[in-house]
Coordinates of C-alpha atoms and ligand atoms in Angstrom, one line a residue:
M1 CA 0.0 0.0 0.0
Q2 CA 1.4 3.4 -1.1
T3 CA 0.2 6.4 0.9
R4 CA 0.6 10.2 0.6
N5 CA 0.6 13.2 2.9
L6 CA -2.1 15.8 3.0
I7 CA -0.8 19.4 2.5
G8 CA -3.1 22.2 1.6
G9 CA -5.8 19.8 0.5
E10 CA -3.4 17.9 -1.9
W11 CA -2.1 14.4 -1.5
V12 CA 1.7 14.5 -2.0
G13 CA 4.8 12.5 -1.5
A14 CA 8.1 13.6 0.1
D15 CA 10.1 16.0 -2.0
S16 CA 13.0 13.6 -2.0
G17 CA 10.7 10.7 -3.0
R18 CA 11.9 8.8 0.1
E19 CA 9.5 6.6 2.0
I20 CA 9.3 5.0 5.4
Q21 CA 8.1 1.4 5.9
V22 CA 5.0 0.7 7.9
R23 CA 5.2 -2.8 9.5
N24 CA 2.6 -5.0 11.1
P25 CA 3.9 -5.5 14.7
A26 CA 2.4 -9.0 14.8
T27 CA 4.4 -10.3 11.8
D28 CA 7.0 -7.7 11.1
E29 CA 5.8 -7.6 7.5
V30 CA 6.0 -4.3 5.6
V31 CA 2.3 -3.5 5.0
A32 CA 2.6 0.0 3.6
M33 CA 4.9 2.9 2.7
A34 CA 4.5 6.5 3.8
P35 CA 6.3 9.6 2.7
D36 CA 9.5 10.4 4.5
C37 CA 9.0 14.2 4.8
G38 CA 11.1 16.7 6.5
A39 CA 11.4 20.4 7.2
E40 CA 10.5 21.8 3.8
E41 CA 7.2 19.8 3.4
T42 CA 6.4 20.8 7.0
R43 CA 6.9 24.5 6.2
R44 CA 4.5 24.2 3.3
A45 CA 1.9 22.4 5.6
I46 CA 2.2 25.2 8.2
E47 CA 1.8 27.8 5.5
S48 CA -1.3 26.1 4.1
A49 CA -2.7 26.0 7.6
A50 CA -2.0 29.7 8.0
Q51 CA -3.7 30.4 4.6
A52 CA -6.8 28.4 5.6
L53 CA -7.0 30.1 9.0
P54 CA -8.9 33.3 8.3
G55 CA -11.7 31.6 6.3
W56 CA -12.1 28.8 8.8
S57 CA -12.0 30.9 11.9
R58 CA -14.6 33.3 10.4
Q59 CA -17.1 30.6 9.9
T60 CA -19.8 30.3 12.6
A61 CA -19.3 27.6 15.2
G62 CA -22.5 26.0 13.9
D63 CA -21.1 25.7 10.3
R64 CA -17.8 24.3 11.6
G65 CA -19.7 21.9 13.8
R66 CA -21.7 20.6 10.8
V67 CA -18.4 19.7 9.0
L68 CA -17.1 18.0 12.1
R69 CA -20.3 16.0 12.7
R70 CA -20.0 14.8 9.1
L71 CA -16.5 13.7 9.8
A72 CA -17.5 11.8 13.0
D73 CA -20.4 10.1 11.1
A74 CA -18.0 9.1 8.3
M75 CA -15.6 7.6 10.9
L76 CA -18.5 5.5 12.4
R77 CA -19.7 4.5 9.0
D78 CA -16.2 3.2 8.2
Q79 CA -15.5 1.9 11.7
E80 CA -14.7 -1.6 10.5
R81 CA -12.4 -0.6 7.8
L82 CA -10.6 1.9 10.0
A83 CA -10.3 -0.6 12.9
R84 CA -8.7 -3.2 10.6
L85 CA -6.2 -0.6 9.3
M86 CA -5.4 0.3 12.9
T87 CA -4.9 -3.4 13.9
L88 CA -2.6 -3.8 10.9
E89 CA -0.3 -1.0 11.8
Q90 CA -0.6 -1.0 15.6
G91 CA -1.4 -4.6 16.5
K92 CA -4.2 -4.1 19.1
P93 CA -7.0 -6.6 19.1
L94 CA -9.8 -5.8 16.6
G95 CA -12.4 -5.3 19.3
E96 CA -10.2 -2.6 20.9
A97 CA -9.5 -1.0 17.5
R98 CA -13.3 -0.8 16.9
G99 CA -13.6 0.8 20.3
E100 CA -10.9 3.3 19.6
I101 CA -12.5 4.4 16.4
A102 CA -15.8 5.1 18.3
Y103 CA -13.8 6.8 21.0
A104 CA -11.9 8.9 18.4
A105 CA -15.1 9.9 16.6
S106 CA -16.6 11.0 20.0
F107 CA -13.9 13.7 20.4
I108 CA -14.9 15.2 17.0
D109 CA -18.6 14.9 17.7
W110 CA -18.4 16.4 21.2
A111 CA -16.2 19.3 20.0
A112 CA -18.6 20.0 17.2
E113 CA -21.3 20.8 19.8
E114 CA -19.1 22.4 22.4
G115 CA -17.7 24.9 19.8
K116 CA -21.0 26.7 20.1
R117 CA -20.4 27.3 23.8
L118 CA -17.1 29.3 23.8
Y119 CA -18.6 32.2 25.8
G120 CA -16.8 35.4 26.5
E121 CA -17.8 37.7 29.4
V122 CA -19.0 41.2 30.2
V123 CA -17.3 42.1 33.5
P124 CA -18.6 44.9 35.8
S125 CA -16.4 47.9 35.3
S126 CA -15.2 50.2 38.1
S127 CA -15.6 53.2 35.9
P128 CA -19.0 54.5 34.6
G129 CA -17.4 55.4 31.3
K130 CA -15.9 52.0 30.5
R131 CA -17.1 48.5 29.7
I132 CA -14.9 45.3 30.1
L133 CA -15.3 42.5 27.7
T134 CA -13.5 39.2 27.3
L135 CA -13.5 37.3 24.0
R136 CA -12.5 33.7 23.4
Q137 CA -10.6 33.6 20.1
P138 CA -8.9 30.7 18.2
V139 CA -5.2 30.4 19.0
G140 CA -4.4 30.2 15.3
V141 CA -2.3 27.6 13.5
T142 CA -1.6 24.6 15.8
A143 CA 0.3 21.4 15.5
A144 CA -0.1 18.0 17.0
I145 CA 2.6 15.4 17.5
T146 CA 0.9 12.1 18.3
P147 CA 1.9 8.6 19.5
W148 CA 1.5 5.1 18.1
N149 CA -0.5 3.6 21.0
F150 CA -3.8 5.3 20.0
P151 CA -3.3 6.1 16.3
A152 CA -6.7 7.7 15.8
A153 CA -8.0 8.9 19.2
M154 CA -4.8 10.9 20.1
I155 CA -5.2 12.8 16.8
T156 CA -8.9 13.5 17.1
R157 CA -8.6 14.5 20.8
K158 CA -6.5 17.4 19.5
L159 CA -8.0 18.0 16.1
G160 CA -11.6 18.1 17.2
P161 CA -11.2 20.9 19.7
A162 CA -8.7 22.8 17.5
L163 CA -11.1 22.8 14.4
A164 CA -14.2 23.5 16.5
C165 CA -12.5 26.6 18.0
G166 CA -11.6 27.9 14.6
C167 CA -7.9 26.8 14.6
T168 CA -6.2 25.0 11.8
M169 CA -3.7 22.1 12.3
V170 CA -0.6 20.3 11.1
V171 CA -0.5 16.7 12.4
K172 CA 2.7 14.6 12.7
P173 CA 1.6 11.1 13.5
A174 CA 4.0 8.5 14.9
E175 CA 6.3 6.9 12.4
Q176 CA 4.9 3.4 13.2
T177 CA 1.3 4.3 12.6
P178 CA 0.7 6.8 9.8
L179 CA -2.1 4.9 8.1
S180 CA -4.9 5.8 10.6
A181 CA -4.0 9.5 10.3
I182 CA -4.0 9.4 6.6
A183 CA -7.4 7.6 6.6
L184 CA -8.7 10.4 8.8
G185 CA -7.4 13.0 6.4
E186 CA -9.4 11.3 3.5
L187 CA -12.6 11.4 5.6
A188 CA -12.0 15.0 6.6
L189 CA -11.9 16.1 2.9
E190 CA -15.0 14.0 2.2
A191 CA -16.8 15.7 5.1
G192 CA -16.1 19.1 3.4
L193 CA -13.3 20.4 5.6
P194 CA -11.6 23.2 3.6
A195 CA -8.1 22.6 2.2
G196 CA -5.3 23.5 4.6
C197 CA -7.4 23.2 7.8
F198 CA -6.0 19.7 8.5
N199 CA -2.5 18.8 7.2
I200 CA -0.7 15.5 7.7
V201 CA 3.1 15.2 7.5
T202 CA 4.8 11.8 8.1
G203 CA 8.5 11.1 8.3
D204 CA 11.6 12.4 10.1
A205 CA 10.5 13.4 13.6
K206 CA 13.5 15.7 14.3
A207 CA 13.1 17.6 11.0
I208 CA 9.3 17.9 11.2
G209 CA 9.4 18.8 14.9
G210 CA 12.2 21.3 14.4
E211 CA 10.2 23.2 11.7
I212 CA 7.0 23.1 13.8
F213 CA 8.8 24.9 16.6
R214 CA 10.9 27.2 14.4
H215 CA 8.0 28.5 12.3
P216 CA 6.5 31.7 13.9
A217 CA 3.0 30.9 12.4
V218 CA 2.6 27.9 14.8
R219 CA 1.0 29.3 17.9
K220 CA 0.4 26.1 19.8
V221 CA 1.7 22.5 19.9
S222 CA 0.0 19.6 21.6
F223 CA 2.2 16.5 22.2
T224 CA 1.4 13.1 23.5
G225 CA 4.4 10.9 24.2
S226 CA 7.3 10.2 26.6
T227 CA 8.4 12.6 29.3
E228 CA 11.9 12.4 27.9
V229 CA 10.7 13.9 24.5
G230 CA 8.3 16.3 26.3
K231 CA 11.3 17.9 28.0
I232 CA 13.1 18.4 24.7
L233 CA 10.0 20.0 23.2
M234 CA 9.7 22.4 26.1
K235 CA 13.2 23.6 25.3
M236 CA 12.4 23.9 21.6
A237 CA 9.1 25.8 22.4
S238 CA 11.1 28.5 24.2
E239 CA 12.5 29.8 20.9
N240 CA 9.1 31.3 19.8
V241 CA 7.4 31.0 23.2
T242 CA 5.1 28.5 21.5
R243 CA 2.1 27.5 23.7
L244 CA 2.3 23.8 24.7
S245 CA 0.2 21.1 26.1
L246 CA 2.0 17.9 27.1
E247 CA 0.4 14.5 27.8
L248 CA 3.5 12.6 28.9
G249 CA 4.3 9.3 30.7
G250 CA 2.5 7.9 33.7
H251 CA 3.0 5.4 36.4
A252 CA -0.4 4.7 37.7
P253 CA -1.0 3.2 41.2
F254 CA -4.0 0.9 41.5
I255 CA -5.2 0.5 45.1
V256 CA -7.5 -2.1 46.5
F257 CA -8.8 -1.3 50.0
E258 CA -10.0 -4.1 52.4
D259 CA -13.6 -2.9 51.9
A260 CA -13.5 -3.0 48.1
D261 CA -15.8 -5.1 45.9
L262 CA -13.1 -7.5 45.0
D263 CA -14.8 -8.7 41.8
A264 CA -15.1 -5.2 40.5
A265 CA -11.4 -4.5 41.5
V266 CA -10.2 -7.6 39.6
E267 CA -12.3 -6.6 36.5
G268 CA -10.9 -3.1 36.8
A269 CA -7.3 -4.3 37.1
L270 CA -7.8 -6.5 34.0
A271 CA -9.4 -3.7 32.0
T272 CA -6.8 -1.0 32.7
K273 CA -3.7 -3.3 32.8
F274 CA -4.3 -5.3 29.6
R275 CA -5.9 -2.6 27.4
N276 CA -3.6 -2.3 24.4
A277 CA -1.3 -5.0 25.9
G278 CA -0.4 -2.6 28.7
Q279 CA 0.8 0.1 26.2
T280 CA -1.2 3.0 27.6
C281 CA 0.0 6.0 29.6
I282 CA -2.8 5.5 32.1
C283 CA -2.6 1.7 32.6
A284 CA -2.0 0.4 36.2
N285 CA 1.8 0.1 36.8
R286 CA 1.8 -0.6 40.6
I287 CA -1.0 -2.6 42.3
Y288 CA -1.3 -2.1 46.0
V289 CA -3.7 -4.5 47.8
H290 CA -4.6 -4.4 51.5
A291 CA -2.9 -7.2 53.3
G292 CA -6.2 -8.6 54.5
V293 CA -7.5 -9.3 51.0
K294 CA -4.2 -9.6 49.0
E295 CA -4.1 -13.3 48.8
E296 CA -7.6 -13.6 47.6
F297 CA -7.2 -10.7 45.1
V298 CA -4.0 -12.3 43.6
R299 CA -5.9 -15.7 43.3
R300 CA -8.8 -14.1 41.5
L301 CA -6.7 -11.8 39.3
S302 CA -4.3 -14.5 38.2
G303 CA -7.2 -16.8 37.4
A304 CA -8.7 -14.1 35.2
M305 CA -5.3 -13.4 33.6
E306 CA -4.8 -17.1 32.7
G307 CA -7.9 -16.8 30.5
L308 CA -6.6 -13.8 28.4
K309 CA -5.8 -15.1 24.9
V310 CA -2.5 -13.8 23.4
G311 CA -2.2 -13.5 19.7
P312 CA -2.4 -11.3 16.6
G313 CA -5.0 -8.6 16.9
D314 CA -7.1 -9.9 14.0
A315 CA -7.5 -13.4 15.4
E316 CA -10.8 -14.4 17.1
G317 CA -10.9 -14.0 20.8
V318 CA -7.5 -12.3 21.3
R319 CA -7.3 -10.0 24.3
V320 CA -3.6 -9.3 24.3
G321 CA -1.9 -8.4 21.0
P322 CA 1.8 -7.9 20.2
L323 CA 4.1 -5.2 21.6
I324 CA 4.8 -2.5 19.1
D325 CA 8.5 -3.4 18.4
D326 CA 11.5 -5.4 19.5
D327 CA 12.7 -2.6 21.9
A328 CA 9.3 -2.8 23.7
M329 CA 9.7 -6.5 24.1
R330 CA 13.3 -6.1 25.4
K331 CA 12.0 -3.6 28.0
V332 CA 9.2 -5.9 29.2
R333 CA 11.7 -8.8 29.5
A334 CA 14.2 -6.7 31.4
H335 CA 11.5 -5.5 33.9
V336 CA 10.3 -9.0 34.6
E337 CA 13.9 -10.4 35.0
D338 CA 14.9 -7.5 37.2
A339 CA 11.8 -8.0 39.5
Q340 CA 12.5 -11.8 39.7
G341 CA 16.2 -11.2 40.4
R342 CA 15.2 -8.9 43.3
G343 CA 12.8 -11.4 44.8
A344 CA 9.4 -10.9 43.2
R345 CA 7.4 -14.1 42.7
V346 CA 6.0 -14.8 39.2
V347 CA 2.4 -15.9 39.9
C348 CA 1.5 -16.3 36.2
G349 CA 3.1 -15.5 32.8
G350 CA 6.7 -14.3 33.1
R351 CA 7.7 -15.4 29.6
P352 CA 7.4 -14.6 25.9
V353 CA 4.7 -16.4 23.9
D354 CA 6.1 -18.0 20.7
L355 CA 3.4 -18.1 18.0
G356 CA 5.6 -19.9 15.6
S357 CA 6.8 -19.1 12.1
G358 CA 5.2 -16.1 10.4
F359 CA 4.9 -14.2 13.7
A360 CA 7.2 -11.7 15.2
K361 CA 8.7 -12.5 18.7
R362 CA 6.8 -9.7 20.3
F363 CA 4.1 -11.5 22.3
Y364 CA 4.4 -11.6 26.0
A365 CA 2.2 -13.6 28.4
P366 CA 0.1 -11.6 30.9
T367 CA 2.3 -11.6 33.9
L368 CA 1.5 -11.2 37.6
L369 CA 4.4 -10.4 39.9
D370 CA 3.8 -10.7 43.6
G371 CA 5.9 -8.7 46.0
F372 CA 7.4 -5.8 44.1
T373 CA 9.6 -3.3 45.9
D374 CA 10.7 0.3 45.4
E375 CA 14.1 -0.7 44.0
M376 CA 12.7 -2.7 41.1
L377 CA 12.4 -1.2 37.6
V378 CA 8.7 -1.9 37.5
S379 CA 8.3 0.6 40.4
R380 CA 10.0 3.4 38.7
E381 CA 9.7 3.1 34.9
E382 CA 6.7 2.6 32.7
T383 CA 6.8 -1.0 31.6
F384 CA 4.4 -0.4 28.7
G385 CA 3.6 -4.1 28.6
P386 CA 1.3 -6.8 30.1
V387 CA 3.0 -7.0 33.5
A388 CA 1.0 -6.4 36.7
P389 CA 3.2 -6.0 39.8
V390 CA 1.3 -6.4 43.2
R391 CA 2.3 -5.7 46.8
S392 CA 0.4 -5.4 50.1
F393 CA -0.1 -2.4 52.4
E394 CA -1.6 -2.0 55.9
T395 CA -3.0 1.6 56.2
E396 CA -4.6 4.2 54.1
E397 CA -1.9 6.8 55.0
E398 CA 0.9 4.4 54.0
V399 CA -0.7 3.5 50.6
V400 CA -1.4 7.1 49.7
R401 CA 2.2 8.0 50.5
M402 CA 3.5 5.1 48.4
A403 CA 1.1 5.9 45.5
N404 CA 2.2 9.6 45.5
D405 CA 5.9 8.7 45.7
S406 CA 6.5 9.1 41.9
P407 CA 7.7 11.8 39.6
F408 CA 4.7 11.0 37.5
G409 CA 1.1 12.2 38.1
L410 CA -1.2 11.1 35.3
A411 CA -3.7 8.6 36.5
A412 CA -4.4 6.7 39.7
Y413 CA -7.1 4.2 40.7
F414 CA -8.6 2.9 43.9
Y415 CA -11.4 0.7 45.0
T416 CA -13.4 1.1 48.2
R417 CA -17.0 1.0 49.4
D418 CA -16.5 3.6 52.1
A419 CA -17.9 6.9 50.8
S420 CA -15.8 9.0 53.3
R421 CA -12.6 7.2 52.3
L422 CA -13.5 7.7 48.6
M423 CA -13.5 11.5 48.9
R424 CA -10.5 11.6 51.2
V425 CA -8.3 9.4 49.0
A426 CA -9.5 11.1 45.7
E427 CA -8.4 14.4 47.2
A428 CA -5.1 13.1 48.5
L429 CA -3.8 11.4 45.3
D430 CA -1.4 13.7 43.5
Y431 CA -2.7 12.8 40.0
G432 CA -4.6 14.6 37.2
I433 CA -7.0 11.7 36.8
V434 CA -8.4 9.6 39.6
G435 CA -10.6 6.5 38.9
A436 CA -12.6 5.8 42.1
N437 CA -14.1 2.4 41.6
D438 CA -13.6 3.0 37.9
A439 CA -10.6 1.8 35.8
L440 CA -11.7 3.3 32.5
P441 CA -12.1 7.0 33.1
S442 CA -11.3 8.3 29.6
T443 CA -14.2 10.0 27.8
A444 CA -14.6 13.0 25.4
Q445 CA -16.3 15.3 27.9
A446 CA -13.8 15.0 30.7
P447 CA -10.4 16.7 31.1
F448 CA -7.6 14.2 30.5
G449 CA -4.1 15.2 31.7
G450 CA -1.5 15.0 34.3
V451 CA 0.6 16.8 36.9
K452 CA 4.3 16.7 37.8
Q453 CA 6.4 15.0 35.0
S454 CA 3.2 13.7 33.4
G455 CA 2.8 17.1 31.7
F456 CA 0.3 19.9 31.7
G457 CA -2.7 21.1 29.8
R458 CA -5.9 19.1 29.4
E459 CA -7.6 17.2 26.5
G460 CA -11.3 16.6 26.3
G461 CA -14.1 18.5 28.1
R462 CA -14.5 22.2 28.3
Q463 CA -10.9 22.5 29.5
G464 CA -9.6 20.7 26.4
M465 CA -11.5 23.2 24.2
Q466 CA -10.0 26.2 26.1
E467 CA -6.5 25.0 25.2
Y468 CA -7.2 26.1 21.6
T469 CA -8.5 29.6 22.5
T470 CA -6.9 32.7 23.8
V471 CA -8.7 35.2 26.0
K472 CA -8.7 38.7 24.6
Y473 CA -9.7 41.6 27.0
V474 CA -11.4 44.5 25.3
S475 CA -11.6 47.7 27.4
W476 CA -14.4 49.7 25.9
G477 CA -14.7 53.5 26.6
I478 CA -18.2 54.7 26.0
Ligands
SIN1 C1 -2.9 7.3 26.6 O1 -2.4 6.2 26.8 O2 -2.3 8.3 26.7 C2 -4.4 7.5 26.2 C3 -5.3 6.6 27.0 C4 -6.7 7.1 26.9 O3 -7.1 8.0 26.2 O4 -7.5 6.4 27.5

């Protein structure tokens, strides 16, 4: 499959004619080629976005919303095709890919409506001869740098609000997963989005990112990816004082109190831990279970984990697909070996799964490690794989302290049936997202984002829309 980039409403290749290979993570087969673009193509994309800006931002929110709703409808109409494309390039089970397309469309659909509610204010003045007004205006040309783990939703979570607010955008999708982005571009044109409002540039991350931060027309960049890269982008953003939002790494604690509904907690742990084979920024990394119920929790969780089928994402009944690449596999193996070497007990899994010839060696068995400690890699780094480390705790104070003892602050989860504890712990956890008796908190109308080294800015909800507006104060003498 040969694909092209979207610049100014035209489908184009790289100036150099060079291409990057897109591989199926389950088999390592090359399934498509995408343009290997750099700074020059990015400059043209930014300039197309700048040209499209006045026309798009002057449309009414209702008119913009109609285009966006047509895009969301087209995504749902083509859900099966888009899901299969996603599984091909990213590896996740088809059921999850279908879910991601619906999730991705929901950001476009929700923003289409919310764009109509970007209210300004009239503020009481202290002078009889003056009036004070605030206007919410589009930021301008924006750019999105998106990851491979959610190839559609991490684009639409940025694109939907940007377009709904009247901004235009240049998207640089992850090198591993350009196909979902390109398919979204095709549907956006079909939905009637004017040329230049949504541009897609694939290829050399350094050259494309460099141009995004160098070009003065780009007024805001939204990035989802690692904390390491986020720190580099912060430095690059200082050149033009480009506005940023960063959704970076996480290291989510998952706490089960002695009064929890254990079945719900096990179901929640499975859902958050094994979604996308553990390759999400908000999946549980450290599971703390009260000493009084730990043995029973471990028994039930390992029983449920043994039933998770590992295999290629397009095979029937598969719940855990391949890891994205060989480096990811090496990291998972290193984390498990390190934990075992430091005394953790492997309750289940703890080994790669060999699917035989024709398949890449990137499948890892759902693994439950009992007795993790602070020194282990699993306690400090994102494993980004199907590994669930568990340890016990005695008191609420102790577990909140352990949960907060991390440079990351994206998502945290806990299970309890005590309403007072629920509020107390939700307030005490130093995280941007808290799932209280809920392991799947992500949704279009809620603000997603972290604190500490997990980044800043919010995506989704009213707060996510505001990221794409600037407040202008008009002082009006009458
Ligand atoms: C992420 O892993 O960053 C996204 C997860 C989500 O949207 O639920």
